[in-house]
mmCIF file of C-alpha atoms and ligand atoms in Angstrom:
data_model
loop_
_atom_site.group_PDB
_atom_site.id
_atom_site.type_symbol
_atom_site.label_atom_id
_atom_site.label_comp_id
_atom_site.label_asym_id
_atom_site.label_seq_id
_atom_site.Cartn_x
_atom_site.Cartn_y
_atom_site.Cartn_z
ATOM 1 C CA UNK A 1 -23.592 -15.909 -17.937
ATOM 2 C CA UNK A 2 -25.460 -18.562 -15.941
ATOM 3 C CA UNK A 3 -27.629 -21.026 -17.789
ATOM 4 C CA UNK A 4 -31.434 -20.613 -17.607
ATOM 5 C CA UNK A 5 -31.702 -22.964 -14.671
ATOM 6 C CA UNK A 6 -28.534 -23.006 -12.625
ATOM 7 C CA UNK A 7 -26.718 -26.341 -12.740
ATOM 8 C CA UNK A 8 -25.159 -28.037 -9.753
ATOM 9 C CA UNK A 9 -22.992 -25.961 -7.406
ATOM 10 C CA UNK A 10 -20.248 -28.082 -5.873
ATOM 11 C CA UNK A 11 -18.740 -26.638 -2.702
ATOM 12 C CA UNK A 12 -15.493 -28.187 -1.512
ATOM 13 C CA UNK A 13 -14.468 -25.177 0.594
ATOM 14 C CA UNK A 14 -14.183 -25.973 4.272
ATOM 15 C CA UNK A 15 -17.231 -23.966 5.246
ATOM 16 C CA UNK A 16 -19.695 -24.392 8.071
ATOM 17 C CA UNK A 17 -23.390 -25.325 7.861
ATOM 18 C CA UNK A 18 -24.494 -21.715 8.306
ATOM 19 C CA UNK A 19 -22.393 -20.731 5.269
ATOM 20 C CA UNK A 20 -23.953 -23.537 3.252
ATOM 21 C CA UNK A 21 -27.402 -22.271 4.193
ATOM 22 C CA UNK A 22 -26.480 -18.790 3.006
ATOM 23 C CA UNK A 23 -25.113 -20.238 -0.254
ATOM 24 C CA UNK A 24 -28.364 -22.154 -0.824
ATOM 25 C CA UNK A 25 -30.340 -18.984 -0.138
ATOM 26 C CA UNK A 26 -28.242 -17.106 -2.705
ATOM 27 C CA UNK A 27 -28.944 -19.694 -5.410
ATOM 28 C CA UNK A 28 -32.598 -20.675 -5.052
ATOM 29 C CA UNK A 29 -33.539 -23.745 -7.059
ATOM 30 C CA UNK A 30 -29.959 -24.852 -7.640
ATOM 31 C CA UNK A 31 -28.636 -28.080 -6.259
ATOM 32 C CA UNK A 32 -25.799 -27.251 -3.847
ATOM 33 C CA UNK A 33 -23.607 -30.255 -3.086
ATOM 34 C CA UNK A 34 -21.088 -30.018 -0.280
ATOM 35 C CA UNK A 35 -18.141 -32.325 -0.648
ATOM 36 C CA UNK A 36 -15.556 -32.989 1.959
ATOM 37 C CA UNK A 37 -12.676 -30.895 0.656
ATOM 38 C CA UNK A 38 -10.708 -31.218 -2.568
ATOM 39 C CA UNK A 39 -9.692 -34.746 -1.641
ATOM 40 C CA UNK A 40 -13.240 -36.039 -2.107
ATOM 41 C CA UNK A 41 -13.541 -34.792 -5.681
ATOM 42 C CA UNK A 42 -11.949 -37.836 -7.368
ATOM 43 C CA UNK A 43 -14.488 -40.135 -5.648
ATOM 44 C CA UNK A 44 -17.499 -37.912 -6.432
ATOM 45 C CA UNK A 45 -16.631 -36.546 -9.850
ATOM 46 C CA UNK A 46 -18.331 -39.274 -11.908
ATOM 47 C CA UNK A 47 -21.648 -38.458 -10.210
ATOM 48 C CA UNK A 48 -21.294 -34.654 -10.479
ATOM 49 C CA UNK A 49 -19.401 -33.867 -13.690
ATOM 50 C CA UNK A 50 -22.323 -33.845 -16.123
ATOM 51 C CA UNK A 51 -24.386 -31.286 -14.160
ATOM 52 C CA UNK A 52 -21.852 -29.087 -12.380
ATOM 53 C CA UNK A 53 -21.930 -25.420 -13.419
ATOM 54 C CA UNK A 54 -20.093 -23.810 -10.497
ATOM 55 C CA UNK A 55 -17.353 -25.380 -8.461
ATOM 56 C CA UNK A 56 -15.865 -23.803 -5.356
ATOM 57 C CA UNK A 57 -12.702 -25.087 -3.770
ATOM 58 C CA UNK A 58 -11.534 -27.556 -6.405
ATOM 59 C CA UNK A 59 -9.014 -26.289 -8.902
ATOM 60 C CA UNK A 60 -7.509 -27.527 -12.147
ATOM 61 C CA UNK A 61 -4.532 -29.134 -10.505
ATOM 62 C CA UNK A 62 -6.988 -31.351 -8.577
ATOM 63 C CA UNK A 63 -8.123 -33.201 -11.667
ATOM 64 C CA UNK A 64 -10.775 -31.082 -13.262
ATOM 65 C CA UNK A 65 -11.354 -32.522 -16.710
ATOM 66 C CA UNK A 66 -13.180 -29.905 -18.754
ATOM 67 C CA UNK A 67 -14.109 -32.383 -21.494
ATOM 68 C CA UNK A 68 -16.280 -34.258 -18.981
ATOM 69 C CA UNK A 69 -17.853 -31.094 -17.558
ATOM 70 C CA UNK A 70 -19.877 -29.574 -20.377
ATOM 71 C CA UNK A 71 -21.801 -27.178 -18.100
ATOM 72 C CA UNK A 72 -18.895 -25.846 -16.044
ATOM 73 C CA UNK A 73 -18.766 -22.023 -16.245
ATOM 74 C CA UNK A 74 -17.096 -20.813 -13.067
ATOM 75 C CA UNK A 75 -14.452 -21.934 -10.575
ATOM 76 C CA UNK A 76 -14.165 -20.122 -7.220
ATOM 77 C CA UNK A 77 -10.953 -20.935 -5.370
ATOM 78 C CA UNK A 78 -10.355 -20.604 -1.640
ATOM 79 C CA UNK A 79 -6.901 -18.988 -1.722
ATOM 80 C CA UNK A 80 -5.253 -15.937 -3.213
ATOM 81 C CA UNK A 81 -2.561 -17.601 -5.322
ATOM 82 C CA UNK A 82 -3.367 -18.521 -8.903
ATOM 83 C CA UNK A 83 -0.169 -20.391 -9.726
ATOM 84 C CA UNK A 84 -2.099 -23.671 -10.078
ATOM 85 C CA UNK A 85 -3.160 -22.246 -13.459
ATOM 86 C CA UNK A 86 0.427 -22.731 -14.672
ATOM 87 C CA UNK A 87 -0.149 -26.466 -14.244
ATOM 88 C CA UNK A 88 -3.635 -26.317 -15.779
ATOM 89 C CA UNK A 89 -3.285 -24.874 -19.282
ATOM 90 C CA UNK A 90 -6.599 -26.436 -20.276
ATOM 91 C CA UNK A 91 -8.418 -24.233 -17.778
ATOM 92 C CA UNK A 92 -6.190 -21.203 -18.356
ATOM 93 C CA UNK A 93 -7.041 -21.322 -22.059
ATOM 94 C CA UNK A 94 -10.743 -22.115 -21.638
ATOM 95 C CA UNK A 95 -13.623 -19.702 -21.213
ATOM 96 C CA UNK A 96 -14.348 -21.008 -17.701
ATOM 97 C CA UNK A 97 -14.175 -18.012 -15.379
ATOM 98 C CA UNK A 98 -11.946 -18.214 -12.317
ATOM 99 C CA UNK A 99 -12.430 -16.098 -9.191
ATOM 100 C CA UNK A 100 -10.234 -16.359 -6.122
ATOM 101 C CA UNK A 101 -10.122 -15.503 -2.421
ATOM 102 C CA UNK A 102 -7.983 -12.392 -2.812
ATOM 103 C CA UNK A 103 -8.391 -10.148 0.242
ATOM 104 C CA UNK A 104 -9.689 -12.884 2.537
ATOM 105 C CA UNK A 105 -6.300 -13.290 4.227
ATOM 106 C CA UNK A 106 -4.860 -9.810 3.696
ATOM 107 C CA UNK A 107 -5.192 -8.820 7.369
ATOM 108 C CA UNK A 108 -3.636 -11.933 8.958
ATOM 109 C CA UNK A 109 -0.839 -12.055 6.402
ATOM 110 C CA UNK A 110 -0.017 -8.361 6.859
ATOM 111 C CA UNK A 111 0.011 -8.944 10.630
ATOM 112 C CA UNK A 112 2.293 -11.940 10.087
ATOM 113 C CA UNK A 113 4.723 -9.764 8.125
ATOM 114 C CA UNK A 114 4.794 -7.254 10.972
ATOM 115 C CA UNK A 115 5.194 -10.036 13.536
ATOM 116 C CA UNK A 116 8.217 -11.367 11.652
ATOM 117 C CA UNK A 117 9.618 -7.878 11.245
ATOM 118 C CA UNK A 118 9.373 -7.066 14.964
ATOM 119 C CA UNK A 119 10.638 -10.512 15.960
ATOM 120 C CA UNK A 120 13.707 -9.996 13.783
ATOM 121 C CA UNK A 121 14.333 -6.395 14.809
ATOM 122 C CA UNK A 122 13.800 -6.998 18.556
ATOM 123 C CA UNK A 123 15.517 -10.432 18.476
ATOM 124 C CA UNK A 124 12.542 -12.220 19.990
ATOM 125 C CA UNK A 125 13.876 -15.726 19.084
ATOM 126 C CA UNK A 126 17.052 -14.924 21.044
ATOM 127 C CA UNK A 127 14.999 -13.958 24.108
ATOM 128 C CA UNK A 128 12.844 -17.065 23.738
ATOM 129 C CA UNK A 129 15.990 -19.141 23.844
ATOM 130 C CA UNK A 130 17.351 -17.307 26.900
ATOM 131 C CA UNK A 131 13.968 -17.710 28.614
ATOM 132 C CA UNK A 132 14.107 -21.468 28.053
ATOM 133 C CA UNK A 133 17.637 -21.440 29.497
ATOM 134 C CA UNK A 134 16.675 -19.116 32.445
ATOM 135 C CA UNK A 135 19.404 -16.808 31.189
ATOM 136 C CA UNK A 136 19.317 -13.003 31.783
ATOM 137 C CA UNK A 137 20.405 -12.090 28.277
ATOM 138 C CA UNK A 138 21.590 -8.653 27.219
ATOM 139 C CA UNK A 139 23.463 -8.882 23.935
ATOM 140 C CA UNK A 140 23.910 -6.488 21.081
ATOM 141 C CA UNK A 141 21.702 -3.438 20.664
ATOM 142 C CA UNK A 142 18.247 -4.051 19.251
ATOM 143 C CA UNK A 143 17.014 -2.297 16.122
ATOM 144 C CA UNK A 144 14.088 0.108 15.656
ATOM 145 C CA UNK A 145 11.506 -0.215 12.946
ATOM 146 C CA UNK A 146 10.305 3.402 13.167
ATOM 147 C CA UNK A 147 11.731 5.439 10.285
ATOM 148 C CA UNK A 148 12.999 2.404 8.371
ATOM 149 C CA UNK A 149 12.035 1.587 4.786
ATOM 150 C CA UNK A 150 9.869 -1.306 3.648
ATOM 151 C CA UNK A 151 9.899 -2.335 -0.013
ATOM 152 C CA UNK A 152 6.903 -4.426 -1.007
ATOM 153 C CA UNK A 153 7.101 -6.459 -4.209
ATOM 154 C CA UNK A 154 3.538 -7.062 -5.346
ATOM 155 C CA UNK A 155 0.770 -4.672 -4.382
ATOM 156 C CA UNK A 156 -2.297 -6.883 -4.419
ATOM 157 C CA UNK A 157 -4.647 -7.032 -1.424
ATOM 158 C CA UNK A 158 -1.908 -8.426 0.857
ATOM 159 C CA UNK A 159 0.750 -5.949 -0.259
ATOM 160 C CA UNK A 160 -1.645 -3.024 0.149
ATOM 161 C CA UNK A 161 -2.697 -4.089 3.635
ATOM 162 C CA UNK A 162 0.935 -4.547 4.654
ATOM 163 C CA UNK A 163 1.782 -1.093 3.274
ATOM 164 C CA UNK A 164 -1.098 0.458 5.208
ATOM 165 C CA UNK A 165 0.078 -1.057 8.469
ATOM 166 C CA UNK A 166 3.733 -0.190 7.837
ATOM 167 C CA UNK A 167 2.825 3.440 7.198
ATOM 168 C CA UNK A 168 0.998 3.415 10.540
ATOM 169 C CA UNK A 169 4.355 2.503 12.126
ATOM 170 C CA UNK A 170 5.988 5.593 10.639
ATOM 171 C CA UNK A 171 7.864 3.589 8.044
ATOM 172 C CA UNK A 172 8.644 4.710 4.524
ATOM 173 C CA UNK A 173 6.990 2.375 2.042
ATOM 174 C CA UNK A 174 8.046 1.611 -1.516
ATOM 175 C CA UNK A 175 5.768 -0.513 -3.657
ATOM 176 C CA UNK A 176 6.467 -2.400 -6.853
ATOM 177 C CA UNK A 177 3.723 -3.498 -9.173
ATOM 178 C CA UNK A 178 3.368 -4.491 -12.806
ATOM 179 C CA UNK A 179 1.593 -1.252 -13.635
ATOM 180 C CA UNK A 180 3.170 1.530 -11.528
ATOM 181 C CA UNK A 181 0.690 4.101 -12.832
ATOM 182 C CA UNK A 182 -1.851 2.445 -10.493
ATOM 183 C CA UNK A 183 -1.169 4.367 -7.304
ATOM 184 C CA UNK A 184 -1.856 3.420 -3.689
ATOM 185 C CA UNK A 185 -2.593 5.782 -0.801
ATOM 186 C CA UNK A 186 -0.360 3.675 1.447
ATOM 187 C CA UNK A 187 2.803 3.828 -0.624
ATOM 188 C CA UNK A 188 5.311 6.698 -0.659
ATOM 189 C CA UNK A 189 6.686 5.687 -4.035
ATOM 190 C CA UNK A 190 5.457 3.184 -6.590
ATOM 191 C CA UNK A 191 7.920 1.468 -8.897
ATOM 192 C CA UNK A 192 7.440 -0.788 -11.906
ATOM 193 C CA UNK A 193 9.239 -4.100 -12.518
ATOM 194 C CA UNK A 194 12.355 -2.244 -13.740
ATOM 195 C CA UNK A 195 12.607 -0.615 -10.289
ATOM 196 C CA UNK A 196 13.326 -3.898 -8.490
ATOM 197 C CA UNK A 197 17.053 -3.260 -7.976
ATOM 198 C CA UNK A 198 16.406 0.217 -6.607
ATOM 199 C CA UNK A 199 13.817 -1.128 -4.175
ATOM 200 C CA UNK A 200 16.234 -3.832 -3.001
ATOM 201 C CA UNK A 201 19.084 -1.367 -2.520
ATOM 202 C CA UNK A 202 17.199 1.074 -0.297
ATOM 203 C CA UNK A 203 14.872 -1.158 1.736
ATOM 204 C CA UNK A 204 15.481 -2.357 5.282
ATOM 205 C CA UNK A 205 12.609 -4.830 4.895
ATOM 206 C CA UNK A 206 11.919 -6.469 1.560
ATOM 207 C CA UNK A 207 8.495 -8.098 1.531
ATOM 208 C CA UNK A 208 7.550 -10.506 -1.255
ATOM 209 C CA UNK A 209 3.795 -10.401 -1.827
ATOM 210 C CA UNK A 210 3.593 -11.021 -5.548
ATOM 211 C CA UNK A 211 2.000 -13.772 -7.584
ATOM 212 C CA UNK A 212 4.101 -16.658 -8.837
ATOM 213 C CA UNK A 213 3.996 -16.590 -12.626
ATOM 214 C CA UNK A 214 6.415 -17.628 -15.345
ATOM 215 C CA UNK A 215 7.792 -14.063 -15.112
ATOM 216 C CA UNK A 216 8.321 -13.968 -11.345
ATOM 217 C CA UNK A 217 9.675 -17.501 -10.787
ATOM 218 C CA UNK A 218 13.205 -17.222 -9.356
ATOM 219 C CA UNK A 219 12.886 -13.411 -9.238
ATOM 220 C CA UNK A 220 15.190 -13.111 -6.229
ATOM 221 C CA UNK A 221 18.584 -14.652 -6.995
ATOM 222 C CA UNK A 222 22.206 -13.706 -6.465
ATOM 223 C CA UNK A 223 22.298 -10.201 -8.015
ATOM 224 C CA UNK A 224 19.099 -9.281 -6.181
ATOM 225 C CA UNK A 225 20.257 -10.571 -2.777
ATOM 226 C CA UNK A 226 23.645 -8.942 -3.216
ATOM 227 C CA UNK A 227 21.894 -5.643 -4.001
ATOM 228 C CA UNK A 228 20.203 -5.644 -0.571
ATOM 229 C CA UNK A 229 21.771 -3.935 2.449
ATOM 230 C CA UNK A 230 23.684 -6.377 4.639
ATOM 231 C CA UNK A 231 21.396 -5.393 7.511
ATOM 232 C CA UNK A 232 18.159 -5.804 5.542
ATOM 233 C CA UNK A 233 15.747 -8.715 5.967
ATOM 234 C CA UNK A 234 13.721 -10.568 3.354
ATOM 235 C CA UNK A 235 10.175 -11.566 4.304
ATOM 236 C CA UNK A 236 8.419 -13.984 1.966
ATOM 237 C CA UNK A 237 4.731 -14.692 2.526
ATOM 238 C CA UNK A 238 3.944 -15.271 -1.170
ATOM 239 C CA UNK A 239 5.468 -18.321 -2.853
ATOM 240 C CA UNK A 240 8.784 -20.053 -2.179
ATOM 241 C CA UNK A 241 9.630 -20.292 -5.863
ATOM 242 C CA UNK A 242 9.932 -16.493 -6.130
ATOM 243 C CA UNK A 243 13.300 -16.936 -4.417
ATOM 244 C CA UNK A 244 16.238 -19.109 -5.483
ATOM 245 C CA UNK A 245 16.434 -20.868 -2.161
ATOM 246 C CA UNK A 246 19.977 -22.239 -2.467
ATOM 247 C CA UNK A 247 21.252 -18.733 -3.153
ATOM 248 C CA UNK A 248 19.225 -17.395 -0.218
ATOM 249 C CA UNK A 249 20.913 -19.914 2.072
ATOM 250 C CA UNK A 250 24.318 -18.610 0.922
ATOM 251 C CA UNK A 251 23.227 -14.998 1.343
ATOM 252 C CA UNK A 252 22.152 -15.719 4.925
ATOM 253 C CA UNK A 253 25.263 -17.740 5.770
ATOM 254 C CA UNK A 254 27.690 -15.289 4.234
ATOM 255 C CA UNK A 255 25.968 -12.173 5.564
ATOM 256 C CA UNK A 256 24.932 -10.559 2.271
ATOM 257 C CA UNK A 257 21.645 -9.828 4.077
ATOM 258 C CA UNK A 258 20.739 -9.566 7.751
ATOM 259 C CA UNK A 259 18.016 -12.185 8.020
ATOM 260 C CA UNK A 260 14.805 -13.639 6.660
ATOM 261 C CA UNK A 261 11.253 -14.378 7.725
ATOM 262 C CA UNK A 262 9.907 -17.192 5.587
ATOM 263 C CA UNK A 263 6.396 -18.600 5.466
ATOM 264 C CA UNK A 264 6.820 -20.278 2.071
ATOM 265 C CA UNK A 265 9.481 -22.482 0.525
ATOM 266 C CA UNK A 266 10.491 -24.069 -2.753
ATOM 267 C CA UNK A 267 9.449 -27.444 -1.309
ATOM 268 C CA UNK A 268 6.688 -27.706 1.272
ATOM 269 C CA UNK A 269 6.724 -29.030 3.901
ATOM 270 C CA UNK A 270 10.271 -27.681 4.212
ATOM 271 C CA UNK A 271 12.442 -30.843 4.273
ATOM 272 C CA UNK A 272 13.865 -31.632 7.730
ATOM 273 C CA UNK A 273 17.415 -31.402 6.373
ATOM 274 C CA UNK A 274 17.036 -27.861 4.995
ATOM 275 C CA UNK A 275 19.832 -25.632 6.364
ATOM 276 C CA UNK A 276 17.237 -22.881 6.864
ATOM 277 C CA UNK A 277 15.875 -24.602 10.003
ATOM 278 C CA UNK A 278 19.071 -24.043 11.980
ATOM 279 C CA UNK A 279 19.961 -20.490 11.039
ATOM 280 C CA UNK A 280 19.942 -17.911 13.819
ATOM 281 C CA UNK A 281 18.901 -15.127 11.469
ATOM 282 C CA UNK A 282 15.920 -17.003 9.993
ATOM 283 C CA UNK A 283 12.338 -17.232 11.198
ATOM 284 C CA UNK A 284 10.221 -20.014 9.777
ATOM 285 C CA UNK A 285 6.476 -20.499 9.759
ATOM 286 C CA UNK A 286 4.745 -23.299 7.920
ATOM 287 C CA UNK A 287 2.806 -21.630 5.077
ATOM 288 C CA UNK A 288 0.362 -20.538 7.728
ATOM 289 C CA UNK A 289 0.398 -16.754 7.656
ATOM 290 C CA UNK A 290 -3.175 -16.729 6.294
ATOM 291 C CA UNK A 291 -4.554 -18.374 9.427
ATOM 292 C CA UNK A 292 -7.347 -16.382 11.065
ATOM 293 C CA UNK A 293 -10.659 -17.120 12.801
ATOM 294 C CA UNK A 294 -12.369 -14.976 10.146
ATOM 295 C CA UNK A 295 -11.224 -16.896 7.061
ATOM 296 C CA UNK A 296 -14.399 -18.876 6.450
ATOM 297 C CA UNK A 297 -16.760 -15.966 7.005
ATOM 298 C CA UNK A 298 -14.814 -13.761 4.617
ATOM 299 C CA UNK A 299 -14.456 -16.456 1.965
ATOM 300 C CA UNK A 300 -18.136 -17.367 2.158
ATOM 301 C CA UNK A 301 -18.863 -13.642 1.822
ATOM 302 C CA UNK A 302 -16.887 -13.435 -1.435
ATOM 303 C CA UNK A 303 -18.528 -16.560 -2.858
ATOM 304 C CA UNK A 304 -22.062 -15.537 -1.922
ATOM 305 C CA UNK A 305 -21.618 -12.030 -3.328
ATOM 306 C CA UNK A 306 -20.259 -13.577 -6.511
ATOM 307 C CA UNK A 307 -23.173 -16.011 -6.708
ATOM 308 C CA UNK A 308 -25.548 -13.081 -6.500
ATOM 309 C CA UNK A 309 -23.652 -11.242 -9.236
ATOM 310 C CA UNK A 310 -23.375 -14.368 -11.384
ATOM 311 C CA UNK A 311 -27.120 -14.906 -11.290
ATOM 312 C CA UNK A 312 -27.775 -11.228 -11.969
ATOM 313 C CA UNK A 313 -25.273 -11.135 -14.843
ATOM 314 C CA UNK A 314 -23.252 -8.421 -13.058
ATOM 315 C CA UNK A 315 -19.442 -8.121 -13.121
ATOM 316 C CA UNK A 316 -17.984 -10.429 -10.485
ATOM 317 C CA UNK A 317 -15.348 -9.655 -7.867
ATOM 318 C CA UNK A 318 -11.869 -11.238 -7.636
ATOM 319 C CA UNK A 319 -11.899 -12.332 -11.269
ATOM 320 C CA UNK A 320 -8.509 -13.819 -12.123
ATOM 321 C CA UNK A 321 -6.699 -12.640 -15.235
ATOM 322 C CA UNK A 322 -5.930 -16.183 -16.373
ATOM 323 C CA UNK A 323 -3.532 -15.220 -19.120
ATOM 324 C CA UNK A 324 -1.391 -13.098 -16.805
ATOM 325 C CA UNK A 325 -1.359 -15.787 -14.128
ATOM 326 C CA UNK A 326 -0.365 -18.768 -16.249
HETATM 327 C C1 GLV B 401 -2.200 -19.442 -0.009
HETATM 328 O O1 GLV B 401 -1.029 -19.576 -0.142
HETATM 329 C C2 GLV B 401 -3.043 -18.780 -0.961
HETATM 330 O O2 GLV B 401 -2.693 -18.674 -2.133
HETATM 331 O O3 GLV B 401 -4.115 -18.320 -0.559
#
């Protein structure tokens, strides 16, 4: 619950002036302080810590010291991933509420998955190369996506949106989520965590869209990659650490799987000497699948709606289950 008179609201999200105006309108009487991204927090914290009640865009791993922030009640983050909580046990175990930006990037990330899938199936990188070389290339037959099976590990907002779009392409969609009794209209079959091997065995496209937690770290290793069809592709738009990257490199080199579309990596930026850069069957993007012109509007929308609910004492949206995510 908010205090009688709302304390300071610190906004470090990269929002525009019109969003700030809407935030101020949603919290009349409160002091709203815009800081210049997470990087400015260390320089401003001494001035803001004693009064801040709500902080948007700074998270525990950026040096939030709860002992110096007696009024802090709520942290709104800008992204979907909550794995920073693993490195912030003080916040995970506190009663400070955390809400995130789940859903804000579901559309662009789902589109990115499809872009990678079509690029791999229609060999777009090969044609790009032949275009650069002015070469009239006609190589092996290209694949079709229609009628193929996509297995999505993690059915949060991104997984659901990807499933919806895949179904629109006449694909069969398998989903895997912690609680398989929670159904989805976009999934032909929902599996629980013990269904991972089955999903890997039957899918032509394995999409990783799950949270990184202590339970999912290193989820995809040798047995999992060997279980996949040798024509299947792995698409990871979630977190690099879900996959044992050294084993993935072997799987791609030795042809256990057909290819990979990777937006995330164990180390980011991906080191220049990573073998992944030079593999013909790998597509790389730079942890950028969330990019969209609508990000700020959607994120501001979540924060403003939550501010309204916070002040009214109503249940908030995108509340993070801190125990599950740490
Ligand atoms: C980005 O990776 C996010 O978690 O939103």
